[in-house]
Amino acid sequence: NQPDDIDPMIDLFLRFRNIAFMARTIAIWEEGDAEIDRLVLIAEQLRSAVRAGSPNSQFVALREQLLNSNARLTVLAQRFSDSLGEASRIAQRIVAFFTLGLSLLLAVGGWLLVRTIFGRVAEIERSLRDSNDRWTIAARAAKVELLEWDLATDLVTSHHVKGTRTIRYADFLASLSEEDRSRLTEALAQARTTQGTFVSNQHMRGADGTEVWMDFIGQFSYDDEGKPYRMI
């Protein structure tokens, strides 16, 4: 975070931590902290293995743990950004509702309160915008493509350096071989059942006929009833 964002973020979390949408955001943050602790532990194990001249099998196992931890952190970062975005939208609706009521009942006093609230919302939105900008810059630097699958419309939107592109999920599957399509479908079904991270390696064919291997790391988003409505 930018230094100027830290105090407003702390104030936001302390004041609203018992509200449902902020409690979810804080829980994701704490989950990310725990994952970072696991990452540090793996690094310490790797350092000890190097010093002890451990066999290659141990390095392979530690590398797998590092990749899995990194995958979970990537998903948590996106979930945190999405959760703050949801909090911002809810805050805007609350502000709009109270703006109307207070304007009618309190006139000048309501106007002053509204200005204060909108100032706070502007700070939150600025923090969210900066956070999303940093995510975009990091994704471009890492040459990562972000795919968003909307289960309601069955459309897949691709966000990458050159812009965005939307295709039908069926067309997305058609770019895979039959074997890879089955493996992908099975991995997605397992992710829905466990509500865990989705990890898969697929052999894909692009629109220009180029064939590439792609690593997918993602997770479903669930509504209040526990039904998946989107995958990132």
Short mmCIF file of C-alpha atoms in Angstrom, two decimals:
data_model
loop_
_atom_site.label_atom_id
_atom_site.label_comp_id
_atom_site.label_asym_id
_atom_site.label_seq_id
_atom_site.Cartn_x
_atom_site.Cartn_y
_atom_site.Cartn_z
CA ASN A 1 0.00 0.00 0.00
CA GLN A 2 0.97 3.60 -0.52
CA PRO A 3 1.96 5.23 2.83
CA ASP A 4 -0.94 7.72 2.64
CA ASP A 5 -3.43 4.83 2.26
CA ILE A 6 -2.40 2.95 5.41
CA ASP A 7 -4.06 5.09 8.12
CA PRO A 8 -7.44 5.33 6.26
CA MET A 9 -7.38 1.54 5.68
CA ILE A 10 -6.69 0.87 9.39
CA ASP A 11 -9.46 3.30 10.38
CA LEU A 12 -11.87 1.64 7.92
CA PHE A 13 -11.15 -1.86 9.24
CA LEU A 14 -11.40 -0.84 12.91
CA ARG A 15 -14.68 1.04 12.51
CA PHE A 16 -16.50 -1.46 10.27
CA ARG A 17 -14.91 -4.84 11.10
CA ASN A 18 -18.21 -6.14 12.56
CA ILE A 19 -20.15 -5.41 9.35
CA ALA A 20 -20.51 -8.49 7.15
CA PHE A 21 -18.85 -7.25 3.94
CA MET A 22 -15.90 -5.75 5.82
CA ALA A 23 -15.55 -8.84 8.02
CA ARG A 24 -15.15 -10.94 4.84
CA THR A 25 -12.46 -8.57 3.56
CA ILE A 26 -10.54 -8.69 6.85
CA ALA A 27 -10.81 -12.50 6.91
CA ILE A 28 -9.23 -12.65 3.42
CA TRP A 29 -6.44 -10.32 4.63
CA GLU A 30 -5.77 -12.55 7.64
CA GLU A 31 -5.80 -15.63 5.40
CA GLY A 32 -3.19 -13.94 3.22
CA ASP A 33 -1.03 -13.18 6.27
CA ALA A 34 -1.18 -16.85 7.29
CA GLU A 35 -0.20 -17.89 3.75
CA ILE A 36 2.79 -15.53 3.83
CA ASP A 37 3.87 -17.14 7.13
CA ARG A 38 3.72 -20.54 5.38
CA LEU A 39 5.76 -19.14 2.50
CA VAL A 40 8.46 -17.90 4.92
CA LEU A 41 8.55 -21.34 6.58
CA ILE A 42 9.02 -23.05 3.20
CA ALA A 43 11.85 -20.61 2.42
CA GLU A 44 13.57 -21.48 5.69
CA GLN A 45 13.24 -25.20 4.89
CA LEU A 46 14.70 -24.57 1.43
CA ARG A 47 17.66 -22.66 2.90
CA SER A 48 18.35 -25.52 5.32
CA ALA A 49 18.12 -28.06 2.49
CA VAL A 50 20.67 -26.11 0.43
CA ARG A 51 23.10 -25.93 3.33
CA ALA A 52 22.67 -29.64 4.12
CA GLY A 53 23.10 -30.72 0.47
CA SER A 54 19.75 -32.54 0.52
CA PRO A 55 18.70 -34.88 -2.33
CA ASN A 56 16.87 -33.52 -5.40
CA SER A 57 13.59 -35.11 -4.32
CA GLN A 58 13.41 -32.76 -1.33
CA PHE A 59 13.98 -29.73 -3.57
CA VAL A 60 11.22 -30.89 -5.93
CA ALA A 61 8.79 -31.22 -3.00
CA LEU A 62 9.70 -27.75 -1.67
CA ARG A 63 9.34 -26.25 -5.16
CA GLU A 64 5.84 -27.71 -5.41
CA GLN A 65 4.95 -26.21 -2.02
CA LEU A 66 6.27 -22.82 -3.15
CA LEU A 67 4.22 -22.91 -6.37
CA ASN A 68 1.05 -23.91 -4.50
CA SER A 69 1.56 -21.17 -1.89
CA ASN A 70 2.16 -18.59 -4.61
CA ALA A 71 -1.01 -19.73 -6.41
CA ARG A 72 -3.07 -19.33 -3.25
CA LEU A 73 -1.63 -15.86 -2.61
CA THR A 74 -2.49 -14.78 -6.18
CA VAL A 75 -6.10 -15.86 -5.70
CA LEU A 76 -6.31 -14.20 -2.26
CA ALA A 77 -5.03 -10.92 -3.72
CA GLN A 78 -7.79 -10.95 -6.34
CA ARG A 79 -10.44 -11.96 -3.77
CA PHE A 80 -9.31 -9.12 -1.49
CA SER A 81 -9.59 -6.60 -4.33
CA ASP A 82 -13.04 -7.95 -5.31
CA SER A 83 -14.23 -7.82 -1.69
CA LEU A 84 -13.14 -4.21 -1.27
CA GLY A 85 -14.87 -3.38 -4.55
CA GLU A 86 -18.09 -4.90 -3.21
CA ALA A 87 -17.66 -2.94 0.04
CA SER A 88 -17.26 0.27 -1.95
CA ARG A 89 -20.47 -0.38 -3.93
CA ILE A 90 -22.44 -1.16 -0.76
CA ALA A 91 -21.03 1.96 0.89
CA GLN A 92 -22.15 4.03 -2.09
CA ARG A 93 -25.71 2.67 -1.84
CA ILE A 94 -25.80 3.39 1.91
CA VAL A 95 -24.50 6.90 1.32
CA ALA A 96 -27.14 7.55 -1.35
CA PHE A 97 -29.95 6.38 0.96
CA PHE A 98 -28.86 8.50 3.91
CA THR A 99 -28.19 11.46 1.63
CA LEU A 100 -31.86 11.63 0.69
CA GLY A 101 -33.17 11.16 4.26
CA LEU A 102 -30.81 13.58 5.93
CA SER A 103 -31.31 16.20 3.24
CA LEU A 104 -35.05 16.22 3.95
CA LEU A 105 -34.80 16.11 7.76
CA LEU A 106 -31.67 18.03 8.66
CA ALA A 107 -31.06 20.35 5.68
CA VAL A 108 -27.76 22.08 6.39
CA GLY A 109 -26.68 19.52 8.99
CA GLY A 110 -27.43 16.74 6.53
CA TRP A 111 -25.43 18.47 3.83
CA LEU A 112 -22.38 18.70 6.10
CA LEU A 113 -22.68 15.03 7.04
CA VAL A 114 -23.05 13.99 3.40
CA ARG A 115 -19.93 15.90 2.45
CA THR A 116 -17.99 14.12 5.20
CA ILE A 117 -19.27 10.70 4.12
CA PHE A 118 -18.54 11.33 0.44
CA GLY A 119 -15.04 12.42 1.39
CA ARG A 120 -14.52 9.09 3.16
CA VAL A 121 -15.97 7.16 0.19
CA ALA A 122 -13.61 9.04 -2.12
CA GLU A 123 -10.67 7.95 0.04
CA ILE A 124 -11.86 4.33 -0.10
CA GLU A 125 -12.37 4.44 -3.87
CA ARG A 126 -8.93 5.99 -4.33
CA SER A 127 -7.40 3.19 -2.27
CA LEU A 128 -9.33 0.62 -4.32
CA ARG A 129 -8.29 2.23 -7.60
CA ASP A 130 -4.64 2.32 -6.55
CA SER A 131 -4.87 -1.32 -5.42
CA ASN A 132 -6.40 -2.40 -8.74
CA ASP A 133 -3.81 -0.38 -10.68
CA ARG A 134 -1.02 -2.17 -8.82
CA TRP A 135 -2.67 -5.53 -9.62
CA THR A 136 -2.85 -4.58 -13.33
CA ILE A 137 0.80 -3.45 -13.42
CA ALA A 138 1.94 -6.64 -11.65
CA ALA A 139 -0.12 -8.83 -14.02
CA ARG A 140 1.37 -7.12 -17.07
CA ALA A 141 4.90 -7.38 -15.69
CA ALA A 142 4.41 -11.09 -15.03
CA LYS A 143 2.70 -11.53 -18.43
CA VAL A 144 -0.34 -12.97 -16.69
CA GLU A 145 -3.70 -13.12 -18.45
CA LEU A 146 -6.80 -12.73 -16.28
CA LEU A 147 -9.83 -14.80 -17.32
CA GLU A 148 -13.29 -14.12 -15.88
CA TRP A 149 -16.00 -16.74 -16.44
CA ASP A 150 -19.55 -15.49 -15.75
CA LEU A 151 -21.61 -18.60 -15.03
CA ALA A 152 -24.93 -16.78 -15.54
CA THR A 153 -24.14 -15.68 -19.12
CA ASP A 154 -21.63 -18.48 -19.78
CA LEU A 155 -19.22 -15.93 -21.22
CA VAL A 156 -15.46 -15.84 -20.64
CA THR A 157 -13.76 -12.42 -20.67
CA SER A 158 -10.00 -12.26 -21.19
CA HIS A 159 -8.08 -9.31 -19.70
CA HIS A 160 -4.52 -9.00 -21.01
CA VAL A 161 -1.94 -6.44 -22.06
CA LYS A 162 -3.56 -5.83 -25.49
CA GLY A 163 -7.05 -5.26 -24.03
CA THR A 164 -10.09 -7.42 -23.37
CA ARG A 165 -11.85 -10.11 -25.38
CA THR A 166 -15.09 -12.00 -24.63
CA ILE A 167 -16.00 -15.44 -25.98
CA ARG A 168 -18.54 -18.13 -25.18
CA TYR A 169 -17.43 -20.77 -22.71
CA ALA A 170 -18.23 -23.44 -25.31
CA ASP A 171 -15.81 -21.78 -27.76
CA PHE A 172 -13.20 -21.62 -25.01
CA LEU A 173 -13.55 -25.40 -24.48
CA ALA A 174 -13.33 -25.95 -28.24
CA SER A 175 -9.77 -24.61 -28.19
CA LEU A 176 -8.75 -27.63 -26.09
CA SER A 177 -8.14 -31.19 -27.12
CA GLU A 178 -10.68 -33.78 -25.98
CA GLU A 179 -8.26 -35.11 -23.35
CA ASP A 180 -7.47 -31.63 -21.98
CA ARG A 181 -11.17 -30.70 -22.06
CA SER A 182 -12.01 -33.69 -19.86
CA ARG A 183 -9.16 -32.88 -17.47
CA LEU A 184 -10.26 -29.24 -17.23
CA THR A 185 -13.92 -30.15 -16.63
CA GLU A 186 -12.93 -32.61 -13.91
CA ALA A 187 -10.68 -30.05 -12.17
CA LEU A 188 -13.43 -27.42 -12.29
CA ALA A 189 -15.96 -29.85 -10.80
CA GLN A 190 -13.55 -30.67 -7.97
CA ALA A 191 -12.95 -26.96 -7.28
CA ARG A 192 -16.72 -26.39 -7.03
CA THR A 193 -17.12 -29.30 -4.62
CA THR A 194 -14.23 -28.35 -2.34
CA GLN A 195 -14.54 -24.56 -2.84
CA GLY A 196 -10.75 -24.64 -3.09
CA THR A 197 -8.19 -23.28 -5.51
CA PHE A 198 -8.38 -24.52 -9.10
CA VAL A 199 -5.00 -25.44 -10.61
CA SER A 200 -4.59 -27.04 -14.04
CA ASN A 201 -2.15 -27.23 -16.96
CA GLN A 202 -3.71 -27.22 -20.42
CA HIS A 203 -2.58 -27.58 -24.02
CA MET A 204 -4.44 -24.86 -25.95
CA ARG A 205 -4.78 -23.78 -29.57
CA GLY A 206 -5.08 -20.04 -30.24
CA ALA A 207 -7.23 -18.34 -32.88
CA ASP A 208 -4.16 -18.08 -35.15
CA GLY A 209 -3.48 -21.82 -34.83
CA THR A 210 -0.58 -21.42 -32.39
CA GLU A 211 -0.43 -24.21 -29.80
CA VAL A 212 0.79 -23.39 -26.29
CA TRP A 213 0.81 -24.83 -22.77
CA MET A 214 -0.94 -22.68 -20.19
CA ASP A 215 -1.03 -22.92 -16.38
CA PHE A 216 -4.41 -22.00 -14.90
CA ILE A 217 -4.81 -20.88 -11.28
CA GLY A 218 -8.24 -19.73 -10.14
CA GLN A 219 -11.13 -19.88 -7.75
CA PHE A 220 -14.92 -19.62 -7.87
CA SER A 221 -16.78 -16.72 -6.26
CA TYR A 222 -19.87 -17.75 -4.27
CA ASP A 223 -23.06 -15.89 -3.36
CA ASP A 224 -24.62 -15.78 0.11
CA GLU A 225 -26.35 -19.12 -0.58
CA GLY A 226 -23.05 -20.80 -1.41
CA LYS A 227 -23.70 -21.04 -5.17
CA PRO A 228 -20.83 -20.25 -7.55
CA TYR A 229 -21.55 -17.36 -9.91
CA ARG A 230 -18.12 -16.52 -11.30
CA MET A 231 -14.60 -17.88 -11.67
CA ILE A 232 -11.47 -15.73 -11.79
#
